[in-house]
PDB file of C-alpha atoms and ligand atoms in Angstrom:
ATOM      1  CA  UNK A 789       0.437  62.605  32.334  1.00  0.00           C
ATOM      2  CA  UNK A 790      -2.136  59.817  32.611  1.00  0.00           C
ATOM      3  CA  UNK A 791      -5.686  60.882  33.300  1.00  0.00           C
ATOM      4  CA  UNK A 792      -8.838  58.938  34.028  1.00  0.00           C
ATOM      5  CA  UNK A 793      -9.042  55.180  34.220  1.00  0.00           C
ATOM      6  CA  UNK A 794     -10.969  54.498  31.006  1.00  0.00           C
ATOM      7  CA  UNK A 795     -11.549  50.786  31.522  1.00  0.00           C
ATOM      8  CA  UNK A 796     -10.333  47.514  32.949  1.00  0.00           C
ATOM      9  CA  UNK A 797     -10.482  44.635  30.456  1.00  0.00           C
ATOM     10  CA  UNK A 798     -11.203  41.128  31.726  1.00  0.00           C
ATOM     11  CA  UNK A 799     -10.908  38.102  29.454  1.00  0.00           C
ATOM     12  CA  UNK A 800     -13.655  35.589  30.148  1.00  0.00           C
ATOM     13  CA  UNK A 801     -14.180  32.014  28.931  1.00  0.00           C
ATOM     14  CA  UNK A 802     -17.991  32.322  28.887  1.00  0.00           C
ATOM     15  CA  UNK A 803     -19.347  35.723  27.924  1.00  0.00           C
ATOM     16  CA  UNK A 804     -22.963  34.876  28.763  1.00  0.00           C
ATOM     17  CA  UNK A 805     -22.033  33.694  32.249  1.00  0.00           C
ATOM     18  CA  UNK A 806     -19.762  36.685  32.857  1.00  0.00           C
ATOM     19  CA  UNK A 807     -22.458  39.093  31.691  1.00  0.00           C
ATOM     20  CA  UNK A 808     -24.980  37.475  34.022  1.00  0.00           C
ATOM     21  CA  UNK A 809     -22.487  37.687  36.890  1.00  0.00           C
ATOM     22  CA  UNK A 810     -21.987  41.421  36.426  1.00  0.00           C
ATOM     23  CA  UNK A 811     -25.669  42.139  35.714  1.00  0.00           C
ATOM     24  CA  UNK A 812     -27.416  39.860  38.197  1.00  0.00           C
ATOM     25  CA  UNK A 813     -24.922  39.202  40.983  1.00  0.00           C
ATOM     26  CA  UNK A 814     -23.121  42.530  40.996  1.00  0.00           C
ATOM     27  CA  UNK A 815     -26.100  44.591  39.809  1.00  0.00           C
ATOM     28  CA  UNK A 816     -24.281  46.524  37.089  1.00  0.00           C
ATOM     29  CA  UNK A 817     -25.593  47.958  33.821  1.00  0.00           C
ATOM     30  CA  UNK A 818     -24.272  45.820  30.971  1.00  0.00           C
ATOM     31  CA  UNK A 819     -24.451  46.197  27.183  1.00  0.00           C
ATOM     32  CA  UNK A 820     -25.352  43.637  24.574  1.00  0.00           C
ATOM     33  CA  UNK A 821     -22.314  41.744  23.205  1.00  0.00           C
ATOM     34  CA  UNK A 822     -20.527  43.685  20.462  1.00  0.00           C
ATOM     35  CA  UNK A 823     -18.398  41.814  17.907  1.00  0.00           C
ATOM     36  CA  UNK A 824     -15.261  43.697  16.923  1.00  0.00           C
ATOM     37  CA  UNK A 825     -13.787  41.601  14.088  1.00  0.00           C
ATOM     38  CA  UNK A 826     -10.777  43.862  13.431  1.00  0.00           C
ATOM     39  CA  UNK A 827      -9.773  43.423  17.080  1.00  0.00           C
ATOM     40  CA  UNK A 828     -10.580  39.719  17.288  1.00  0.00           C
ATOM     41  CA  UNK A 829     -12.833  40.144  20.310  1.00  0.00           C
ATOM     42  CA  UNK A 830     -16.457  40.234  21.367  1.00  0.00           C
ATOM     43  CA  UNK A 831     -17.003  42.810  24.110  1.00  0.00           C
ATOM     44  CA  UNK A 832     -19.645  43.401  26.731  1.00  0.00           C
ATOM     45  CA  UNK A 833     -19.362  46.868  28.243  1.00  0.00           C
ATOM     46  CA  UNK A 834     -20.128  47.150  31.959  1.00  0.00           C
ATOM     47  CA  UNK A 835     -20.945  50.755  32.838  1.00  0.00           C
ATOM     48  CA  UNK A 836     -19.901  51.860  36.308  1.00  0.00           C
ATOM     49  CA  UNK A 837     -20.375  55.368  37.699  1.00  0.00           C
ATOM     50  CA  UNK A 838     -16.694  56.212  37.368  1.00  0.00           C
ATOM     51  CA  UNK A 839     -15.314  53.851  34.711  1.00  0.00           C
ATOM     52  CA  UNK A 840     -16.055  50.819  32.566  1.00  0.00           C
ATOM     53  CA  UNK A 841     -15.264  47.142  32.748  1.00  0.00           C
ATOM     54  CA  UNK A 842     -14.891  45.384  29.398  1.00  0.00           C
ATOM     55  CA  UNK A 843     -15.612  41.657  29.327  1.00  0.00           C
ATOM     56  CA  UNK A 844     -13.604  40.263  26.404  1.00  0.00           C
ATOM     57  CA  UNK A 845     -14.075  36.963  24.643  1.00  0.00           C
ATOM     58  CA  UNK A 846     -12.144  35.728  21.584  1.00  0.00           C
ATOM     59  CA  UNK A 847     -13.778  36.370  18.213  1.00  0.00           C
ATOM     60  CA  UNK A 848     -12.518  34.533  15.143  1.00  0.00           C
ATOM     61  CA  UNK A 849      -9.593  32.241  14.476  1.00  0.00           C
ATOM     62  CA  UNK A 850      -6.635  34.452  15.309  1.00  0.00           C
ATOM     63  CA  UNK A 851      -7.879  36.404  18.300  1.00  0.00           C
ATOM     64  CA  UNK A 852      -5.084  38.211  20.171  1.00  0.00           C
ATOM     65  CA  UNK A 853      -6.598  37.046  23.460  1.00  0.00           C
ATOM     66  CA  UNK A 854      -6.810  33.319  22.594  1.00  0.00           C
ATOM     67  CA  UNK A 855      -3.386  32.640  24.101  1.00  0.00           C
ATOM     68  CA  UNK A 856      -4.292  34.520  27.273  1.00  0.00           C
ATOM     69  CA  UNK A 857      -7.346  32.318  27.720  1.00  0.00           C
ATOM     70  CA  UNK A 858      -5.265  29.189  27.164  1.00  0.00           C
ATOM     71  CA  UNK A 859      -2.897  30.271  29.921  1.00  0.00           C
ATOM     72  CA  UNK A 860      -5.749  31.486  32.141  1.00  0.00           C
ATOM     73  CA  UNK A 861      -8.644  29.119  31.472  1.00  0.00           C
ATOM     74  CA  UNK A 862     -10.916  30.709  34.060  1.00  0.00           C
ATOM     75  CA  UNK A 863     -10.179  34.196  32.707  1.00  0.00           C
ATOM     76  CA  UNK A 864      -8.408  37.133  34.300  1.00  0.00           C
ATOM     77  CA  UNK A 865      -7.566  40.813  34.100  1.00  0.00           C
ATOM     78  CA  UNK A 866      -6.002  41.404  30.694  1.00  0.00           C
ATOM     79  CA  UNK A 867      -5.195  45.122  30.708  1.00  0.00           C
ATOM     80  CA  UNK A 868      -6.032  48.491  32.174  1.00  0.00           C
ATOM     81  CA  UNK A 869      -6.582  51.585  30.057  1.00  0.00           C
ATOM     82  CA  UNK A 870      -5.604  55.109  31.049  1.00  0.00           C
ATOM     83  CA  UNK A 871      -6.611  58.208  29.161  1.00  0.00           C
ATOM     84  CA  UNK A 872      -4.031  60.665  27.860  1.00  0.00           C
ATOM     85  CA  UNK A 873      -4.572  64.014  26.163  1.00  0.00           C
ATOM     86  CA  UNK A 874      -1.904  63.546  23.494  1.00  0.00           C
ATOM     87  CA  UNK A 875      -0.931  59.995  22.642  1.00  0.00           C
ATOM     88  CA  UNK A 876       2.129  60.869  20.562  1.00  0.00           C
ATOM     89  CA  UNK A 877       3.520  63.108  23.289  1.00  0.00           C
ATOM     90  CA  UNK A 878       2.822  60.352  25.824  1.00  0.00           C
ATOM     91  CA  UNK A 879       4.569  57.754  23.647  1.00  0.00           C
ATOM     92  CA  UNK A 880       7.620  59.915  23.111  1.00  0.00           C
ATOM     93  CA  UNK A 881       7.913  60.676  26.812  1.00  0.00           C
ATOM     94  CA  UNK A 882       7.615  56.991  27.726  1.00  0.00           C
ATOM     95  CA  UNK A 883      10.120  55.854  25.102  1.00  0.00           C
ATOM     96  CA  UNK A 884      12.575  58.499  26.271  1.00  0.00           C
ATOM     97  CA  UNK A 885      12.315  56.917  29.730  1.00  0.00           C
ATOM     98  CA  UNK A 886      12.995  53.448  28.387  1.00  0.00           C
ATOM     99  CA  UNK A 887       9.475  52.037  28.347  1.00  0.00           C
ATOM    100  CA  UNK A 888       8.640  49.621  25.552  1.00  0.00           C
ATOM    101  CA  UNK A 889       5.685  50.338  23.305  1.00  0.00           C
ATOM    102  CA  UNK A 890       4.241  47.181  21.744  1.00  0.00           C
ATOM    103  CA  UNK A 891       3.975  46.679  17.999  1.00  0.00           C
ATOM    104  CA  UNK A 892       5.483  49.220  15.644  1.00  0.00           C
ATOM    105  CA  UNK A 893       5.029  52.034  18.129  1.00  0.00           C
ATOM    106  CA  UNK A 894       2.401  53.816  16.070  1.00  0.00           C
ATOM    107  CA  UNK A 895      -1.056  54.365  17.590  1.00  0.00           C
ATOM    108  CA  UNK A 896      -3.822  52.125  16.283  1.00  0.00           C
ATOM    109  CA  UNK A 897      -7.531  52.838  16.275  1.00  0.00           C
ATOM    110  CA  UNK A 898      -8.890  50.988  19.298  1.00  0.00           C
ATOM    111  CA  UNK A 899     -12.238  49.529  20.245  1.00  0.00           C
ATOM    112  CA  UNK A 900     -13.682  53.006  20.910  1.00  0.00           C
ATOM    113  CA  UNK A 901     -12.520  54.460  17.568  1.00  0.00           C
ATOM    114  CA  UNK A 902      -9.802  56.433  19.316  1.00  0.00           C
ATOM    115  CA  UNK A 903      -6.013  56.119  19.001  1.00  0.00           C
ATOM    116  CA  UNK A 904      -4.469  53.612  21.409  1.00  0.00           C
ATOM    117  CA  UNK A 905      -1.068  52.172  22.278  1.00  0.00           C
ATOM    118  CA  UNK A 906      -0.077  49.251  24.480  1.00  0.00           C
ATOM    119  CA  UNK A 907       2.894  49.270  26.839  1.00  0.00           C
ATOM    120  CA  UNK A 908       4.980  46.246  27.762  1.00  0.00           C
ATOM    121  CA  UNK A 909       3.759  44.637  31.002  1.00  0.00           C
ATOM    122  CA  UNK A 910       7.302  44.014  32.210  1.00  0.00           C
ATOM    123  CA  UNK A 911       7.841  47.776  32.315  1.00  0.00           C
ATOM    124  CA  UNK A 912       4.615  48.436  34.274  1.00  0.00           C
ATOM    125  CA  UNK A 913       4.476  46.186  37.325  1.00  0.00           C
ATOM    126  CA  UNK A 914       3.395  43.139  35.370  1.00  0.00           C
ATOM    127  CA  UNK A 915       0.337  44.875  33.930  1.00  0.00           C
ATOM    128  CA  UNK A 916      -0.446  45.355  30.265  1.00  0.00           C
ATOM    129  CA  UNK A 917      -1.259  49.063  29.968  1.00  0.00           C
ATOM    130  CA  UNK A 918      -3.333  50.602  27.201  1.00  0.00           C
ATOM    131  CA  UNK A 919      -3.202  54.335  26.599  1.00  0.00           C
ATOM    132  CA  UNK A 920      -6.136  55.945  24.835  1.00  0.00           C
ATOM    133  CA  UNK A 921      -6.265  59.481  23.551  1.00  0.00           C
ATOM    134  CA  UNK A 922      -9.456  60.713  25.151  1.00  0.00           C
TER     135      UNK A 922
HETATM  136 CO1  LIG B1132      -8.857  48.133  26.159  1.00  0.00          CO
END
């Protein structure tokens, strides 16, 4: 059911330093920072040949990643995103198998203007999983 790895999201305490690390030390192509107020994050997109890394930093007062950064002050992998062809079919299949969908279970428009859902990390090997309809 899941397709390509769309991205790995890493929360970072210092977006400028993290961008420099990926650009200068690792030699990757990186974007300018993009503020996404509805999502409470500022993102730098790291383009790799086969996928993307998203460097996330809290934006605004009530960022959903503020707590993560408090618990992980030096940052860490926040979630991985897999592509699916049909997000409602994917959700229904997962729920039928007992997996927990976060929130109200309805897809939201994600950072790439495509429908996304998040799955409970306790049901997926301790990893927060995002599904995006590609
Ligand atoms: Co994501």
